[in-house]
C-alpha cells in the first residue's frame, strides 16, 4: 500500500480523488477506528445496537491495520506490556524513529511465552467478527473495484492505497510520539510507559491524540476531557446519543481512578470533581 501510494499517487492526483481520500479517511478513521474499534469494541466505553456496532467495526477494519480480533489482541498486548514495571522497546516505542516504524508497521511479534489471549464470548461467537478477522485485507477489494469503476485509476489509488498508507502510518506516528514525550495532565506510578498528549494532532486524529488522558481513564469514551481539548470523536458520540443510537456513554466522573493515578497539573481534581491523591 505504501509503495503504491508513493509511486502512483503523484501521477494520478485529481481534485475528485483527493476529495474521495479525505472523505473515506474521515469515515473510516473516526467512525471506524476511533469510535468503533477503540472506544467500543476494545474499551466498551458506550453501548449501541448490534447492527450499528457491526457497521462501526466494519468501517474500522477498512482502515487496514488488522482484523477486529487482531486489533483487540494488539491493544491488549501493548497495554499489558506498558503496565509492567519494565517494558520492551517495541511496546514502549523507545526505538529510533525508522526502527520503530519498521517494527510497528511491518513486523509481527512472536513471543516464546506469550500471555494468554481469551476474548469474551461476545467476540468469539460473532460470525461477522470471525468473517472480518479472516478476510480483513480482502475487504479493500470491493471498494477498489467500485472506485475504479466510478473514477478510474485516480479514485482507485487515492481511495485505497493512499488512504490505508496515510491512516496506518499516521496512527503509528501519533503512538510513537505520545508514548515518548509531550504535555501530561496525568501520571501513573509504577508503570513502565506513560501517556502524553499531542495537542496539534487532536483534530486530525479525532481526539485520539489526547493519549495521556486515555492512559489515565482508558474506559472513558471522552478523550478530550479538559476544557479546550478538541475531541471530534466525542462530538460524534454526543450527536449519536441525541439521535438515540448510542447510550451509557462513560466519562471520567463515572469511573474509578486507576491505581497510582496522579494529577500532574496544579488542579488535582479530575473531571467530575473527584479528588485523586498526588
Short mmCIF file of C-alpha atoms in Angstrom, two decimals:
data_model
loop_
_atom_site.label_atom_id
_atom_site.label_comp_id
_atom_site.label_asym_id
_atom_site.label_seq_id
_atom_site.Cartn_x
_atom_site.Cartn_y
_atom_site.Cartn_z
CA UNK A 1 0.00 0.00 0.00
CA UNK A 2 2.75 2.45 0.92
CA UNK A 3 4.77 1.66 -2.19
CA UNK A 4 1.72 2.11 -4.42
CA UNK A 5 0.85 5.39 -2.73
CA UNK A 6 4.37 6.83 -3.03
CA UNK A 7 4.81 5.84 -6.68
CA UNK A 8 1.32 6.27 -8.14
CA UNK A 9 -0.40 9.00 -6.11
CA UNK A 10 1.60 11.90 -7.68
CA UNK A 11 0.80 10.58 -11.15
CA UNK A 12 -2.92 10.10 -10.63
CA UNK A 13 -3.79 13.07 -8.44
CA UNK A 14 -7.08 14.83 -9.23
CA UNK A 15 -9.38 17.03 -7.11
CA UNK A 16 -12.04 14.34 -7.06
CA UNK A 17 -9.57 11.66 -5.97
CA UNK A 18 -8.26 13.83 -3.14
CA UNK A 19 -11.81 14.58 -2.01
CA UNK A 20 -12.53 10.84 -2.01
CA UNK A 21 -9.38 10.22 0.08
CA UNK A 22 -10.34 12.85 2.65
CA UNK A 23 -13.96 11.66 2.90
CA UNK A 24 -13.16 7.96 3.21
CA UNK A 25 -10.35 8.70 5.68
CA UNK A 26 -12.67 10.65 7.96
CA UNK A 27 -15.35 7.95 7.85
CA UNK A 28 -13.03 5.01 8.46
CA UNK A 29 -10.69 6.64 10.98
CA UNK A 30 -13.31 8.49 13.04
CA UNK A 31 -16.41 6.29 12.91
CA UNK A 32 -14.49 3.08 12.32
CA UNK A 33 -11.20 3.10 14.18
CA UNK A 34 -11.63 5.67 16.94
CA UNK A 35 -15.29 5.07 17.78
CA UNK A 36 -15.99 1.54 16.51
CA UNK A 37 -12.79 -0.37 17.27
CA UNK A 38 -11.12 1.64 20.03
CA UNK A 39 -13.85 3.19 22.16
CA UNK A 40 -16.47 0.49 21.59
CA UNK A 41 -15.02 -2.93 20.75
CA UNK A 42 -11.87 -2.64 22.87
CA UNK A 43 -12.94 -0.49 25.83
CA UNK A 44 -16.75 -0.79 25.84
CA UNK A 45 -16.97 2.88 26.73
CA UNK A 46 -20.53 3.14 25.37
CA UNK A 47 -23.35 0.88 24.26
CA UNK A 48 -25.22 0.66 20.98
CA UNK A 49 -27.37 -1.72 18.97
CA UNK A 50 -25.78 -4.78 17.32
CA UNK A 51 -26.31 -3.51 13.78
CA UNK A 52 -24.58 -0.18 14.46
CA UNK A 53 -21.73 -1.88 16.33
CA UNK A 54 -21.11 -4.20 13.39
CA UNK A 55 -21.19 -1.27 10.95
CA UNK A 56 -18.68 0.72 13.01
CA UNK A 57 -16.37 -2.27 13.40
CA UNK A 58 -16.54 -2.95 9.66
CA UNK A 59 -15.54 0.66 8.94
CA UNK A 60 -12.67 0.27 11.41
CA UNK A 61 -11.48 -2.86 9.62
CA UNK A 62 -11.28 -0.84 6.39
CA UNK A 63 -8.55 1.32 7.96
CA UNK A 64 -6.25 -1.60 7.17
CA UNK A 65 -4.39 -2.21 10.43
CA UNK A 66 -5.75 -5.64 11.35
CA UNK A 67 -8.97 -7.57 11.78
CA UNK A 68 -11.23 -6.73 14.74
CA UNK A 69 -9.94 -9.54 16.96
CA UNK A 70 -6.40 -8.76 15.89
CA UNK A 71 -6.89 -5.13 16.93
CA UNK A 72 -8.14 -6.23 20.36
CA UNK A 73 -5.19 -8.61 20.72
CA UNK A 74 -2.65 -5.95 19.70
CA UNK A 75 -4.16 -3.38 22.02
CA UNK A 76 -4.37 -5.77 24.99
CA UNK A 77 -0.80 -6.96 24.46
CA UNK A 78 0.53 -3.41 24.31
CA UNK A 79 -1.44 -2.29 27.37
CA UNK A 80 -0.34 -5.34 29.33
CA UNK A 81 3.32 -4.67 28.49
CA UNK A 82 3.15 -0.95 29.23
CA UNK A 83 1.62 -1.54 32.66
CA UNK A 84 4.55 -3.65 33.84
CA UNK A 85 7.47 -2.14 35.76
CA UNK A 86 9.69 -2.86 32.73
CA UNK A 87 8.64 -2.86 29.08
CA UNK A 88 10.35 -3.95 25.86
CA UNK A 89 11.38 -1.16 23.47
CA UNK A 90 8.76 -2.35 20.96
CA UNK A 91 5.75 -1.60 23.14
CA UNK A 92 7.39 1.42 24.75
CA UNK A 93 8.19 2.96 21.34
CA UNK A 94 11.75 3.57 22.61
CA UNK A 95 13.49 2.62 19.36
CA UNK A 96 14.62 5.25 16.86
CA UNK A 97 12.02 6.68 14.50
CA UNK A 98 12.79 4.48 11.49
CA UNK A 99 13.35 1.31 13.50
CA UNK A 100 10.13 1.81 15.45
CA UNK A 101 8.24 2.42 12.20
CA UNK A 102 9.61 -0.84 10.75
CA UNK A 103 8.82 -2.80 13.91
CA UNK A 104 5.32 -1.44 14.41
CA UNK A 105 4.02 -1.45 10.84
CA UNK A 106 5.93 -4.20 9.05
CA UNK A 107 6.81 -6.89 11.61
CA UNK A 108 4.92 -9.48 13.63
CA UNK A 109 5.73 -10.09 17.29
CA UNK A 110 6.24 -13.73 18.25
CA UNK A 111 6.85 -14.44 21.94
CA UNK A 112 8.26 -17.69 23.30
CA UNK A 113 5.86 -17.48 26.25
CA UNK A 114 3.03 -15.13 25.31
CA UNK A 115 0.29 -14.14 27.75
CA UNK A 116 -3.00 -15.92 27.14
CA UNK A 117 -5.43 -14.01 24.94
CA UNK A 118 -9.00 -15.01 25.83
CA UNK A 119 -11.58 -12.77 24.11
CA UNK A 120 -15.03 -12.54 25.64
CA UNK A 121 -17.81 -14.76 24.36
CA UNK A 122 -19.43 -11.85 22.52
CA UNK A 123 -16.26 -11.56 20.43
CA UNK A 124 -15.63 -15.28 19.93
CA UNK A 125 -19.16 -16.12 18.79
CA UNK A 126 -19.95 -13.17 16.49
CA UNK A 127 -19.98 -14.53 12.91
CA UNK A 128 -19.31 -11.13 11.34
CA UNK A 129 -16.24 -10.56 13.52
CA UNK A 130 -14.96 -14.01 12.55
CA UNK A 131 -15.50 -13.23 8.86
CA UNK A 132 -13.77 -9.86 9.11
CA UNK A 133 -10.87 -11.42 11.01
CA UNK A 134 -10.31 -13.98 8.24
CA UNK A 135 -10.72 -11.53 5.37
CA UNK A 136 -9.71 -8.11 6.70
CA UNK A 137 -7.17 -7.49 3.92
CA UNK A 138 -9.58 -8.62 1.22
CA UNK A 139 -12.23 -6.16 2.45
CA UNK A 140 -10.41 -3.47 0.43
CA UNK A 141 -11.12 -5.26 -2.87
CA UNK A 142 -14.84 -4.47 -3.34
CA UNK A 143 -14.14 -0.79 -2.67
CA UNK A 144 -11.14 -0.85 -5.01
CA UNK A 145 -13.33 -2.21 -7.81
CA UNK A 146 -16.08 0.32 -7.08
CA UNK A 147 -13.66 3.26 -7.05
CA UNK A 148 -12.01 2.03 -10.26
CA UNK A 149 -15.40 1.76 -11.96
CA UNK A 150 -16.55 5.22 -10.87
CA UNK A 151 -13.39 7.32 -11.07
CA UNK A 152 -10.73 5.24 -12.79
CA UNK A 153 -7.17 4.87 -11.52
CA UNK A 154 -7.11 8.19 -9.59
CA UNK A 155 -10.03 7.08 -7.40
CA UNK A 156 -8.58 3.60 -7.01
CA UNK A 157 -5.13 4.86 -5.92
CA UNK A 158 -6.35 7.60 -3.58
CA UNK A 159 -9.34 5.66 -2.28
CA UNK A 160 -7.41 2.56 -1.17
CA UNK A 161 -3.57 2.56 -1.02
CA UNK A 162 -3.18 6.26 -0.19
CA UNK A 163 -5.92 6.10 2.42
CA UNK A 164 -4.53 2.94 4.02
CA UNK A 165 -0.90 4.08 3.93
CA UNK A 166 -1.63 7.51 5.40
CA UNK A 167 -4.01 6.11 8.04
CA UNK A 168 -1.71 3.34 9.26
CA UNK A 169 1.42 5.49 9.15
CA UNK A 170 -0.32 8.36 10.92
CA UNK A 171 -1.61 6.03 13.62
CA UNK A 172 1.91 4.73 14.23
CA UNK A 173 3.45 8.23 14.28
CA UNK A 174 0.99 9.55 16.85
CA UNK A 175 1.59 6.46 19.00
CA UNK A 176 5.35 6.87 18.67
CA UNK A 177 5.22 10.49 19.84
CA UNK A 178 2.59 10.18 22.58
CA UNK A 179 4.41 7.33 24.31
CA UNK A 180 7.71 9.24 24.41
CA UNK A 181 7.19 12.95 25.03
CA UNK A 182 4.68 15.78 25.24
CA UNK A 183 2.47 17.51 27.80
CA UNK A 184 0.88 15.46 30.57
CA UNK A 185 -2.14 16.08 32.73
CA UNK A 186 -1.83 12.72 34.48
CA UNK A 187 0.82 10.26 35.57
CA UNK A 188 0.54 6.66 36.73
CA UNK A 189 3.12 5.40 39.19
CA UNK A 190 4.95 2.06 38.94
CA UNK A 191 4.29 1.50 35.24
CA UNK A 192 6.93 1.38 32.51
CA UNK A 193 5.26 3.64 29.96
CA UNK A 194 3.41 6.92 30.42
CA UNK A 195 0.94 8.52 28.03
CA UNK A 196 1.44 12.02 26.66
CA UNK A 197 -0.78 14.39 24.71
CA UNK A 198 -0.21 15.77 21.22
CA UNK A 199 -2.50 18.83 21.02
CA UNK A 200 -1.51 19.72 17.45
CA UNK A 201 -2.98 16.44 16.18
CA UNK A 202 -6.21 16.48 18.19
CA UNK A 203 -8.50 17.29 15.27
CA UNK A 204 -6.89 15.09 12.60
CA UNK A 205 -6.86 12.10 14.99
CA UNK A 206 -10.47 12.73 16.07
CA UNK A 207 -9.40 13.05 19.71
CA UNK A 208 -7.01 10.10 19.85
CA UNK A 209 -4.02 12.43 20.33
CA UNK A 210 -5.12 13.06 23.94
CA UNK A 211 -3.27 9.89 24.81
CA UNK A 212 -2.22 10.98 28.28
CA UNK A 213 -5.90 11.32 29.16
CA UNK A 214 -6.55 7.89 27.68
CA UNK A 215 -3.84 6.28 29.82
CA UNK A 216 -5.41 7.90 32.88
CA UNK A 217 -9.03 6.98 32.03
CA UNK A 218 -8.85 4.11 29.50
CA UNK A 219 -12.55 3.26 29.65
CA UNK A 220 -13.74 6.81 29.06
CA UNK A 221 -15.47 7.48 25.75
CA UNK A 222 -14.39 11.09 26.07
CA UNK A 223 -10.69 11.56 25.29
CA UNK A 224 -10.51 15.36 25.32
CA UNK A 225 -11.58 15.72 28.94
CA UNK A 226 -10.09 19.11 29.77
CA UNK A 227 -11.53 22.50 28.69
CA UNK A 228 -10.38 23.36 25.20
CA UNK A 229 -9.33 19.82 24.29
CA UNK A 230 -10.99 19.17 20.94
CA UNK A 231 -12.35 15.64 20.54
CA UNK A 232 -14.30 15.17 17.27
CA UNK A 233 -14.99 11.51 18.11
CA UNK A 234 -16.72 12.64 21.29
CA UNK A 235 -18.76 15.18 19.32
CA UNK A 236 -19.95 12.40 17.03
CA UNK A 237 -20.91 10.24 20.02
CA UNK A 238 -22.91 13.08 21.56
CA UNK A 239 -24.75 13.52 18.27
CA UNK A 240 -25.47 9.79 18.07
CA UNK A 241 -26.76 9.85 21.64
CA UNK A 242 -29.16 12.68 20.79
CA UNK A 243 -30.41 10.54 17.92
CA UNK A 244 -30.95 7.62 20.29
CA UNK A 245 -28.33 5.46 18.56
CA UNK A 246 -25.85 5.13 21.46
CA UNK A 247 -26.24 5.21 25.23
CA UNK A 248 -24.43 4.51 28.52
CA UNK A 249 -21.52 6.69 27.45
CA UNK A 250 -18.77 6.61 30.06
CA UNK A 251 -16.87 9.69 31.22
CA UNK A 252 -14.13 10.05 33.85
CA UNK A 253 -16.55 11.17 36.56
CA UNK A 254 -18.29 7.79 36.25
CA UNK A 255 -15.09 5.74 36.54
CA UNK A 256 -12.86 4.70 39.41
CA UNK A 257 -9.34 6.16 39.08
CA UNK A 258 -6.57 3.80 38.06
CA UNK A 259 -4.29 2.68 40.87
CA UNK A 260 -1.35 5.05 41.16
CA UNK A 261 -3.03 7.81 39.14
CA UNK A 262 -1.84 11.33 39.97
CA UNK A 263 -2.60 14.75 38.61
CA UNK A 264 0.41 16.49 37.09
CA UNK A 265 -1.07 19.99 36.84
CA UNK A 266 -1.88 22.30 39.74
CA UNK A 267 -5.58 21.44 39.83
CA UNK A 268 -5.78 17.96 41.40
CA UNK A 269 -9.42 17.36 40.57
CA UNK A 270 -10.30 15.16 37.59
CA UNK A 271 -13.44 15.90 35.56
CA UNK A 272 -16.50 15.48 37.72
CA UNK A 273 -14.84 16.74 40.90
CA UNK A 274 -13.45 13.50 42.33
CA UNK A 275 -10.14 14.11 44.13
CA UNK A 276 -7.12 11.98 43.39
CA UNK A 277 -4.21 11.73 45.80
CA UNK A 278 -0.95 13.04 44.50
#
